[in-house]
mmCIF file of C-alpha atoms in Angstrom:
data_model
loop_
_atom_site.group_PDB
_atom_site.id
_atom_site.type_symbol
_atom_site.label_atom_id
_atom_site.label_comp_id
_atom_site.label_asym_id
_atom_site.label_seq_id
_atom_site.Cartn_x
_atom_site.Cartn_y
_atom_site.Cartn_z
ATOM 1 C CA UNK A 183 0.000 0.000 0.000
ATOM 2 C CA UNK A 184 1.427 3.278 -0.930
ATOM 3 C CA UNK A 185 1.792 5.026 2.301
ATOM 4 C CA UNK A 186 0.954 9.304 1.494
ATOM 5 C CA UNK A 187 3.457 11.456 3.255
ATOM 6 C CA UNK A 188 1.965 14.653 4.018
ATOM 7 C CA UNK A 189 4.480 17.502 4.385
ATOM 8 C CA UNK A 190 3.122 19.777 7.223
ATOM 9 C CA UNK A 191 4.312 23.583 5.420
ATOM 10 C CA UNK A 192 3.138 26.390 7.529
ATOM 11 C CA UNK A 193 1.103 28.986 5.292
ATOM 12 C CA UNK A 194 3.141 32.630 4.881
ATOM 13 C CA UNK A 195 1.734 35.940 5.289
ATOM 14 C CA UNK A 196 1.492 37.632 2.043
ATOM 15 C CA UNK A 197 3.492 40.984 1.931
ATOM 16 C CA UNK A 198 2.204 44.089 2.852
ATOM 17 C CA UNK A 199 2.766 45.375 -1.128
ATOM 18 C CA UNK A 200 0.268 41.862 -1.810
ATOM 19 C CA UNK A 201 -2.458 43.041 0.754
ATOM 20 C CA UNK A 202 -5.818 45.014 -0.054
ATOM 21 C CA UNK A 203 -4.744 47.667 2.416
ATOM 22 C CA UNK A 204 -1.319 48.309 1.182
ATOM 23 C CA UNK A 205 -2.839 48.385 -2.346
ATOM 24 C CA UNK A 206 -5.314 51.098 -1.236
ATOM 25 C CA UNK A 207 -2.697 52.673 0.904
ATOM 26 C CA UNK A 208 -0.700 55.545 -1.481
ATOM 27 C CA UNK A 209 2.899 55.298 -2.323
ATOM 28 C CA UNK A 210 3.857 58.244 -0.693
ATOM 29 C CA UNK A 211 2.003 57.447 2.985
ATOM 30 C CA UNK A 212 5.400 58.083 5.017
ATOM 31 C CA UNK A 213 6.504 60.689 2.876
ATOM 32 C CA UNK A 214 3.136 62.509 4.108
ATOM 33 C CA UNK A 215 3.229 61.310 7.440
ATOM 34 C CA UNK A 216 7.028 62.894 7.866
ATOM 35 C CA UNK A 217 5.559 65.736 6.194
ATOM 36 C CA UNK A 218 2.294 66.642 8.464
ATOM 37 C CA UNK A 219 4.417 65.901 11.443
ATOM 38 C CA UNK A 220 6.681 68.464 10.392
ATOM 39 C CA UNK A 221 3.579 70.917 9.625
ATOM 40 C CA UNK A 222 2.188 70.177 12.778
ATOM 41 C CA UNK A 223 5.681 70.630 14.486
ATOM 42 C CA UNK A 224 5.488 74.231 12.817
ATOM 43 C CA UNK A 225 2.484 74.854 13.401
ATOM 44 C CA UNK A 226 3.018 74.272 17.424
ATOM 45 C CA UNK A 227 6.230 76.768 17.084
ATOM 46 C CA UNK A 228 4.198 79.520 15.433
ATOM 47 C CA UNK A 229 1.257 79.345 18.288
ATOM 48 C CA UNK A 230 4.524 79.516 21.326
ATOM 49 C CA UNK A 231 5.708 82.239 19.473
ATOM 50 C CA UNK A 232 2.488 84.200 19.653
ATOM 51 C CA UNK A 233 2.532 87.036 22.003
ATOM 52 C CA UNK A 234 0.201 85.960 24.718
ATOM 53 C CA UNK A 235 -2.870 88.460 26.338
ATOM 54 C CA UNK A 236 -1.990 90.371 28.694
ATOM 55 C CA UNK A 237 -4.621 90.040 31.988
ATOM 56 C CA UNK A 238 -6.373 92.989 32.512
ATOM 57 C CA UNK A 239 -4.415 95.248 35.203
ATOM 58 C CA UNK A 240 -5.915 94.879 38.596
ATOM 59 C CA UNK A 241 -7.565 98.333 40.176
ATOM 60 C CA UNK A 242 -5.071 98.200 43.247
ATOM 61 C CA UNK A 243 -1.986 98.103 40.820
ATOM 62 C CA UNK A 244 -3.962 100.949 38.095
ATOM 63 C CA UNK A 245 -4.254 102.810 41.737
ATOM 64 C CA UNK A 246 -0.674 102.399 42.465
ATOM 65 C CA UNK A 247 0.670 103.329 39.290
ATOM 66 C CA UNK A 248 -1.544 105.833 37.836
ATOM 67 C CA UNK A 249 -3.200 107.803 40.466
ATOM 68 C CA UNK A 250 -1.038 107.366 43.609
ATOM 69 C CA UNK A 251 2.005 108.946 42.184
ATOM 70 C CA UNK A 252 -0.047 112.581 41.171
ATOM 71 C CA UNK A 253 -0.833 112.637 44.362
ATOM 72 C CA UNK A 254 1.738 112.279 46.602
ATOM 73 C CA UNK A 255 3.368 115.230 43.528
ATOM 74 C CA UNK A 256 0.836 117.258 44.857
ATOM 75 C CA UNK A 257 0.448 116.342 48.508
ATOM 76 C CA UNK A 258 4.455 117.525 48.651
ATOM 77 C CA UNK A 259 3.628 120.759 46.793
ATOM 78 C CA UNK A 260 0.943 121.732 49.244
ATOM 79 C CA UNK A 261 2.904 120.532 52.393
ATOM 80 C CA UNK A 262 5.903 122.618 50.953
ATOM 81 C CA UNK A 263 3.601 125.712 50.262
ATOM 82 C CA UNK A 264 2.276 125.569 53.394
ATOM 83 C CA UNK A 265 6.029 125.207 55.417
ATOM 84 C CA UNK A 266 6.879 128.566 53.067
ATOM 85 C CA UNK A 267 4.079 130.095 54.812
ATOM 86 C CA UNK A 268 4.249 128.522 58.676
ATOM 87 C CA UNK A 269 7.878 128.911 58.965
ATOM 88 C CA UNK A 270 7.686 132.749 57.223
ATOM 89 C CA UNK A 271 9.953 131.955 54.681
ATOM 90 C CA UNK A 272 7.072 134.334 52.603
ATOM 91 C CA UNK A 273 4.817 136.373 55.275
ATOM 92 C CA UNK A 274 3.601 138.518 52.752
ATOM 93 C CA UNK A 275 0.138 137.590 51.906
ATOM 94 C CA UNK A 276 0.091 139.521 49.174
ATOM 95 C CA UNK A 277 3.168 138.097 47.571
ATOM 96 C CA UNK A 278 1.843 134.227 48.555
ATOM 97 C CA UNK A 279 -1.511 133.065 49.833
ATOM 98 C CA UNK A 280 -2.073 129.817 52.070
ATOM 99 C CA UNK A 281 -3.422 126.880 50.645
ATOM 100 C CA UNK A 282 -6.061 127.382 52.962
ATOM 101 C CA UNK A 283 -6.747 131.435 51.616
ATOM 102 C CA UNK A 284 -6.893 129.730 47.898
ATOM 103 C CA UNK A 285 -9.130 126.972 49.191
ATOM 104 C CA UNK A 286 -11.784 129.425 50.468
ATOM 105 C CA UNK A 287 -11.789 131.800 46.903
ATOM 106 C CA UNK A 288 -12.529 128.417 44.988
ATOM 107 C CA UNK A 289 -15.161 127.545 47.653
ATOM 108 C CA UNK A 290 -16.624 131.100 47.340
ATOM 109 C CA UNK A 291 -16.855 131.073 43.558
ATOM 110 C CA UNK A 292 -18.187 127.475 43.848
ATOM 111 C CA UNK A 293 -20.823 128.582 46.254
ATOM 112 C CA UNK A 294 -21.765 131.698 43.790
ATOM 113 C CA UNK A 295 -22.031 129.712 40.759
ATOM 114 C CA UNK A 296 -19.420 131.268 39.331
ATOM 115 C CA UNK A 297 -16.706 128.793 38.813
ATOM 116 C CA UNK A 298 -17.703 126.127 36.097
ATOM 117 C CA UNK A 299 -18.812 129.206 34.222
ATOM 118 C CA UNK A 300 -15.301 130.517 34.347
ATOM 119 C CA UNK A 301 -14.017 127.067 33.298
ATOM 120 C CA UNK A 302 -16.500 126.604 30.617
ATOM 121 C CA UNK A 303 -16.369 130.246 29.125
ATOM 122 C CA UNK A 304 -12.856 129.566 28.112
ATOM 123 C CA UNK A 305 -12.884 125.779 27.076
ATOM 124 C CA UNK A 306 -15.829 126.412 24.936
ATOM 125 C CA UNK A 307 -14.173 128.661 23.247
ATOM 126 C CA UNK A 308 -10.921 126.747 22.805
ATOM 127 C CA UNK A 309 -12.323 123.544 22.007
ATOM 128 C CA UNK A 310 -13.911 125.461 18.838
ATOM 129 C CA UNK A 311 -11.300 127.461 17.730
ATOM 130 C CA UNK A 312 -9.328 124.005 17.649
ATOM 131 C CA UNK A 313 -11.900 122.050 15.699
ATOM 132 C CA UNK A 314 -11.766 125.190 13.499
ATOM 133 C CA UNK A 315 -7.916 125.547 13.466
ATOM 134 C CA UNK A 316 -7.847 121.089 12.473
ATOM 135 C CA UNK A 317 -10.980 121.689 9.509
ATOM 136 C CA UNK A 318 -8.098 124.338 8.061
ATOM 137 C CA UNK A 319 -4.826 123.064 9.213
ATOM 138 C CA UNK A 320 -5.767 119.416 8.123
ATOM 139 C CA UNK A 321 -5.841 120.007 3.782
ATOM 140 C CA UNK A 322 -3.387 122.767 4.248
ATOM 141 C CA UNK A 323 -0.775 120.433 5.482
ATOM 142 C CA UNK A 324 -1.977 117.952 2.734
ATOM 143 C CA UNK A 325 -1.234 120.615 0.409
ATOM 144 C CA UNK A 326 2.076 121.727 1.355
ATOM 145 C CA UNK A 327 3.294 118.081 2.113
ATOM 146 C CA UNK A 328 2.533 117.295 -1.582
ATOM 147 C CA UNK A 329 2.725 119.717 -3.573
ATOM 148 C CA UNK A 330 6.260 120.925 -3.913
ATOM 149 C CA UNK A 331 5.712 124.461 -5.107
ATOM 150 C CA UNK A 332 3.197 125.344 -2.408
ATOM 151 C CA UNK A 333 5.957 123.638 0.354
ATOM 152 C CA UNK A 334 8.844 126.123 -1.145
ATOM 153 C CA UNK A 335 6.657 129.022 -1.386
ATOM 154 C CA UNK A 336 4.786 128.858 2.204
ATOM 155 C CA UNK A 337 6.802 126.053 4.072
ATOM 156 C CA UNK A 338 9.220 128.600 5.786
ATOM 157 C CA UNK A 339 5.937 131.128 6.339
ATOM 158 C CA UNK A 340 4.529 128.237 8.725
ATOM 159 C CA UNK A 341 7.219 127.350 10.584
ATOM 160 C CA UNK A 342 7.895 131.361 11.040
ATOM 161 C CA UNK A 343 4.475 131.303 12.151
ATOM 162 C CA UNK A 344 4.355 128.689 14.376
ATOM 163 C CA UNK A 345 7.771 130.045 16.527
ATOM 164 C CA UNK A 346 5.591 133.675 16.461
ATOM 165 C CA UNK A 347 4.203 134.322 20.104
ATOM 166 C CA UNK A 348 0.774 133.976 20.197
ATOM 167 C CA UNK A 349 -0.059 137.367 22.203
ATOM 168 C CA UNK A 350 1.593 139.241 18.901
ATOM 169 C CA UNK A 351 -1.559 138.966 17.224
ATOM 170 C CA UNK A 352 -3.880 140.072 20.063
ATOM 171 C CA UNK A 353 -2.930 143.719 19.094
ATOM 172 C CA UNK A 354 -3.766 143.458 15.420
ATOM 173 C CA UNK A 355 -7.179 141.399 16.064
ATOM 174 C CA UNK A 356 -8.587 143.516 18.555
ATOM 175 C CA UNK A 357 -7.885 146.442 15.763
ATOM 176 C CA UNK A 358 -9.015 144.220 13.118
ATOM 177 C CA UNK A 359 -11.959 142.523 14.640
ATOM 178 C CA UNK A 360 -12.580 144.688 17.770
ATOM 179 C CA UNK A 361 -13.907 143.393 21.453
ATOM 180 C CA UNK A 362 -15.558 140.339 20.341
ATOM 181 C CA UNK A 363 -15.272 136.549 19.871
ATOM 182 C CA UNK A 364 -13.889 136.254 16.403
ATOM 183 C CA UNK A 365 -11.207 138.095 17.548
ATOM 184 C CA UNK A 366 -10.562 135.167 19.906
ATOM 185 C CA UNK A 367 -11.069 133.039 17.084
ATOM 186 C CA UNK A 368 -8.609 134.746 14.937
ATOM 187 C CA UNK A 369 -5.939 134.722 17.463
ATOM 188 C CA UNK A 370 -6.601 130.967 18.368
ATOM 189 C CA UNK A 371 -6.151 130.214 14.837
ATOM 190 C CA UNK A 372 -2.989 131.571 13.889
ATOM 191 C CA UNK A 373 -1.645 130.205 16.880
ATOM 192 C CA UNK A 374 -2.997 126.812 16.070
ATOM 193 C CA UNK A 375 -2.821 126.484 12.199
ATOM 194 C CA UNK A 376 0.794 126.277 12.021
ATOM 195 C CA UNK A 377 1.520 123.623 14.413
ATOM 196 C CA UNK A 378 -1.217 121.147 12.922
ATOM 197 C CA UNK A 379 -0.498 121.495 9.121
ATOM 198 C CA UNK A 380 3.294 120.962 10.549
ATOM 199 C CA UNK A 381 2.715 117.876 12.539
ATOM 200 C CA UNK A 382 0.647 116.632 9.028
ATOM 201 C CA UNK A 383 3.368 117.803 6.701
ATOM 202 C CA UNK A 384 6.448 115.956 9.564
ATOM 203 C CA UNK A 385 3.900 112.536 9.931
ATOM 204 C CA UNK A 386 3.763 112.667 5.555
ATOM 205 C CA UNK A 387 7.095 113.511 5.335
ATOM 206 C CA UNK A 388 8.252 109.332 7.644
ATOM 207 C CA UNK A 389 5.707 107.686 5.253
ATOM 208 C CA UNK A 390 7.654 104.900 3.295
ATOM 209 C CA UNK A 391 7.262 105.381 -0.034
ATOM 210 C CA UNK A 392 6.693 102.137 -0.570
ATOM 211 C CA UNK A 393 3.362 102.110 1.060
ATOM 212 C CA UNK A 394 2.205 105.542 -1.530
ATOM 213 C CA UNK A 395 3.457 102.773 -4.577
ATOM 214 C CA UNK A 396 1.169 100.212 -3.146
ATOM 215 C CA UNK A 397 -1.758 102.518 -2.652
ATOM 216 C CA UNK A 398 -0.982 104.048 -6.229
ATOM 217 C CA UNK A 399 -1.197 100.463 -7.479
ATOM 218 C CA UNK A 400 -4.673 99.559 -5.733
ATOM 219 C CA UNK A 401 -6.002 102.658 -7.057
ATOM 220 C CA UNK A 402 -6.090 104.956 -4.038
ATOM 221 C CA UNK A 403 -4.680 108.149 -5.794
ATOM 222 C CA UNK A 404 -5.692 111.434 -5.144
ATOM 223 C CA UNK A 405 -8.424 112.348 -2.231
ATOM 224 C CA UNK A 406 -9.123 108.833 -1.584
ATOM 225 C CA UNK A 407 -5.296 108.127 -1.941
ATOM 226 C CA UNK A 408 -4.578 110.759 0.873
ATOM 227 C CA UNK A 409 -7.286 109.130 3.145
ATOM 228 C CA UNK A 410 -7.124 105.790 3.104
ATOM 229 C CA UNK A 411 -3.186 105.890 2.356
ATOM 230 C CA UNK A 412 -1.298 108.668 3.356
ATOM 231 C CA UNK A 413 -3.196 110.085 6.683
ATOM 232 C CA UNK A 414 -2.954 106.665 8.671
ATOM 233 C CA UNK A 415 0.645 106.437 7.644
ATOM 234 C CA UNK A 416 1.209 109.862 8.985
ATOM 235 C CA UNK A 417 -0.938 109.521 12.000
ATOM 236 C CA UNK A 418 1.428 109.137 14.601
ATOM 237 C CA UNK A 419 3.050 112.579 13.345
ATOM 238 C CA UNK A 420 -0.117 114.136 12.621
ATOM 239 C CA UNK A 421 -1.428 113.734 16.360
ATOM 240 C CA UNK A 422 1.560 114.935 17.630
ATOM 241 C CA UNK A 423 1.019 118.038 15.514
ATOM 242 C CA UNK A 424 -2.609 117.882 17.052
ATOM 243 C CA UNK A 425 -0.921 117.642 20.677
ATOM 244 C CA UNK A 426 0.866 120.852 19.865
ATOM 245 C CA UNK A 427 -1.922 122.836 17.929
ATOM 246 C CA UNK A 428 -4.563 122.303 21.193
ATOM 247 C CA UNK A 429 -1.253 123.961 23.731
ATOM 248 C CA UNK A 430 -0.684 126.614 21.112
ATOM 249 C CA UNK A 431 -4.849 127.006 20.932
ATOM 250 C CA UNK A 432 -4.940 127.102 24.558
ATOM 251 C CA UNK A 433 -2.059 129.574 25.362
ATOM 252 C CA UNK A 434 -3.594 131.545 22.505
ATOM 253 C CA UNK A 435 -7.172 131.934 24.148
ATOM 254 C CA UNK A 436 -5.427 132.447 27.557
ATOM 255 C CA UNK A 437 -3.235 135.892 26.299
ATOM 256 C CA UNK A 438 -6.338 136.856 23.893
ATOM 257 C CA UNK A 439 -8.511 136.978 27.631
ATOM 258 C CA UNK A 440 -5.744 138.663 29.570
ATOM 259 C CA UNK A 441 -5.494 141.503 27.400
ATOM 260 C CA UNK A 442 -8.437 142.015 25.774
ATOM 261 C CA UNK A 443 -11.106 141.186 28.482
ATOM 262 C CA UNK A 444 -14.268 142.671 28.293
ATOM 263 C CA UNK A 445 -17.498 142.401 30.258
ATOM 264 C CA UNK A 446 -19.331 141.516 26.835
ATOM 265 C CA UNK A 447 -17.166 138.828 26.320
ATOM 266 C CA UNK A 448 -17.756 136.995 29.798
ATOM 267 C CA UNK A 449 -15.264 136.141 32.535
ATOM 268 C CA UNK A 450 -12.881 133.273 31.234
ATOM 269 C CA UNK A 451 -9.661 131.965 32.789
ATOM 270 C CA UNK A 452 -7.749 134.433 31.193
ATOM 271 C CA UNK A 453 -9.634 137.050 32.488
ATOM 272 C CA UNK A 454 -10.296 135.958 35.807
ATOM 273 C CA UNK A 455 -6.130 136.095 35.817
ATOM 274 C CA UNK A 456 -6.635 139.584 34.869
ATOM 275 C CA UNK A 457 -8.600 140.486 36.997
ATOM 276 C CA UNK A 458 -7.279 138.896 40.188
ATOM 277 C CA UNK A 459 -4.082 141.325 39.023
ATOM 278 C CA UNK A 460 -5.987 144.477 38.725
ATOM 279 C CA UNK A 461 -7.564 143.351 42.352
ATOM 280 C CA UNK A 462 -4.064 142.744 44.082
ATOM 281 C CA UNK A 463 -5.562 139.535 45.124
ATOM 282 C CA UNK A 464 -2.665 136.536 44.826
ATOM 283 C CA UNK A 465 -5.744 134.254 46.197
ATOM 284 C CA UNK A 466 -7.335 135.079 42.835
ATOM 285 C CA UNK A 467 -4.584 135.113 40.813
ATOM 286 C CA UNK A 468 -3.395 131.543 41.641
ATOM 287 C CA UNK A 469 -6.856 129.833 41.478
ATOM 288 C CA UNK A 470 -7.259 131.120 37.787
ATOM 289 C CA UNK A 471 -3.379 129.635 37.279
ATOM 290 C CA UNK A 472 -4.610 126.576 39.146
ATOM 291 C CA UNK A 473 -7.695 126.068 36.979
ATOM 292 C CA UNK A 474 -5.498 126.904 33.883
ATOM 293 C CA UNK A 475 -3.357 124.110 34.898
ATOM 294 C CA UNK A 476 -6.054 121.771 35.398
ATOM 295 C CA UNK A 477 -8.331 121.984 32.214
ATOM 296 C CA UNK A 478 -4.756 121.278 30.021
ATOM 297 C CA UNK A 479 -4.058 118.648 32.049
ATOM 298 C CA UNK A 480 -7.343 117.042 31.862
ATOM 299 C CA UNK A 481 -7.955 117.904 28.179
ATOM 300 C CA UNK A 482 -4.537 116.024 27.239
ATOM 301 C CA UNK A 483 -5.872 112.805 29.894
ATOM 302 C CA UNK A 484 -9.259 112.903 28.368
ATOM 303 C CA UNK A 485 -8.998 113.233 24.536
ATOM 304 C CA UNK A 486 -5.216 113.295 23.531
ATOM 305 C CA UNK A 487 -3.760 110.228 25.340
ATOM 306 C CA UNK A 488 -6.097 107.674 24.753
ATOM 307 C CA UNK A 489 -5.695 108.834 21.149
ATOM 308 C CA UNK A 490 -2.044 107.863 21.141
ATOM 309 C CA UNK A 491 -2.010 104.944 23.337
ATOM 310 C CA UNK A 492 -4.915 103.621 20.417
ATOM 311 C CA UNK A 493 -2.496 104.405 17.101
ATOM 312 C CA UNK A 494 0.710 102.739 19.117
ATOM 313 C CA UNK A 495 -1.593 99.290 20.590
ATOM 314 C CA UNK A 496 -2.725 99.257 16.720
ATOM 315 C CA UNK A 497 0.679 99.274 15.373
ATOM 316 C CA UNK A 498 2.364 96.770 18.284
ATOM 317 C CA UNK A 499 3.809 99.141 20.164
ATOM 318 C CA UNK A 500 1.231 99.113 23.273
ATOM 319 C CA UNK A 501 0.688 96.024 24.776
ATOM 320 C CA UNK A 502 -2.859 95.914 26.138
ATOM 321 C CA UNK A 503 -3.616 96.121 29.236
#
């Protein structure tokens, strides 16, 4: 009997390149797979590399920082003011009034009604003449900036004007306009025109010129060129031209009041100065330098500093707090 040998072979995988799954599989799987680890890889370094939020500053550290250090400046002033007085350094009332003596006009001109109408007199009036001053100053500096024969033939005028002293033109408006408020206007101007078309003309003058090419090229040429182009290039210049035009407004207004006060203009700081002179009373005089000092101060807080801290956060140079 023929005996059958059976041969016991043990069955081999077939290869991965001979499976359904490698077939369906592309030829160039770990050629992506390196790939989209490196992407991912890249990826992960361009999110660390991101500039994290800053947290919102605390109210006890905005205290600290902000408001504590005004007024410990002005808690020494008044403690040094007062020693001047106490120790007799100056015991000549009429040369330097206590705190206390300047404390008691305010009060008294509170009590009367008479203060926020000295305050608001005067800012009313400056706050207009500088809105005027920017609607002129504004295209003028466009003008000059850009066009090269208008910069030769008036570009020296400005600057001459803008290093003239303000009370000069008192004189010549009072003659010109007489005792009224477009006098004040006209002397706010010219002490304000200067300084903003400047600033524009200085902020025009750092544009790259690469950014006018680009605008040229998307079609922003003329009025639309220099609004959406050339004026947010420049703004960082232009608001520091701003900056200056509202001191030069407001010292403007200030001499205009001092020397050509008149009951039918109204009592403004300026005048009140004047007329705290004319009284001999240093109590008087120092609350209208006082109040002076405070509505510059507060205009530049209120409207002008947020205004720059906004154009430097959106161009990286604030970090928000």
């Amino acid at each position: 009997m023929a005996s059958t040998e059976t041969t016991g072979t043990t069955a081999q995988p077939a290869d991965a390149e001979d499976s359904p799954a490698a077939a369906a599989a592309p030829a160039d799987a770990p050629v992506r797979a390196v790939r989209d680890s490196g992407s991912a890889g890249v990826e992960a370094g361009l999110d660390a590399l991101e500039t994290p939020a800053a947290p919102r500053t605390p109210l006890r550290r905005t205290l600290i920082d902000k408001v504590l250090p005004p007024v410990v400046a002005i808690a020494v002033v008044l403690v040094a003011w007062q020693a001047l007085i106490t120790f007799k350094v100056v015991d000549d009332p009429s040369k330097l009034p206590s705190p206390s003596d300047v404390g008691n006009e305010f009060k008294d001109a509170w009590l009367e009604g008479r203060l926020l109408e000295y305050i608001w007199t005067s800012v009313s009036r400056g706050l207009l003449g500088f809105l005027l001053a920017l609607a002129i100053g504004t295209p003028l500096g466009l003008v000059v900036a850009r066009v090269k024969f208008v910069r030769a033939a008036i570009g020296p005028i400005l600057s001459g004007l803008q290093s003239l002293p303000s009370v000069a033109w008192v004189p010549p408006a009072v003659i010109w306009l007489g005792l009224n408020n477009s006098m004040m206007y006209a002397v706010i101007l010219l002490g304000a025109v200067p300084s903003i078309a400047n600033g524009l003309v200085s902020g025009i003058d750092q544009v790259p010129p690469l950014f006018l090419r680009a605008g040229r090229t998307m079609g922003a040429t003329g009025v639309k060129g220099a609004w959406h182009i050339v004026l947010p290039a420049a703004l960082p210049g232009y608001l520091g031209g701003l900056k200056q035009g509202w001191a030069f407004s407001w010292r403007s207004l200030m001499a205009a009041e001092i020397i050509a006060s008149s009951p039918d203009l109204g009592i403004g700081l300026g005048a009140l100065l004047e007329n705290g002179r004319n009284a001999s009373s240093m109590a008087m005089v120092f609350e209208a330098i006082i109040l002076i000092l405070f509505v510059g101060i507060a205009i530049d807080l209120l409207i002008f500093s947020p205004l720059e801290r906004r154009v430097l956060r959106g161009r990286g140079l604030l970090v928000k707090s």
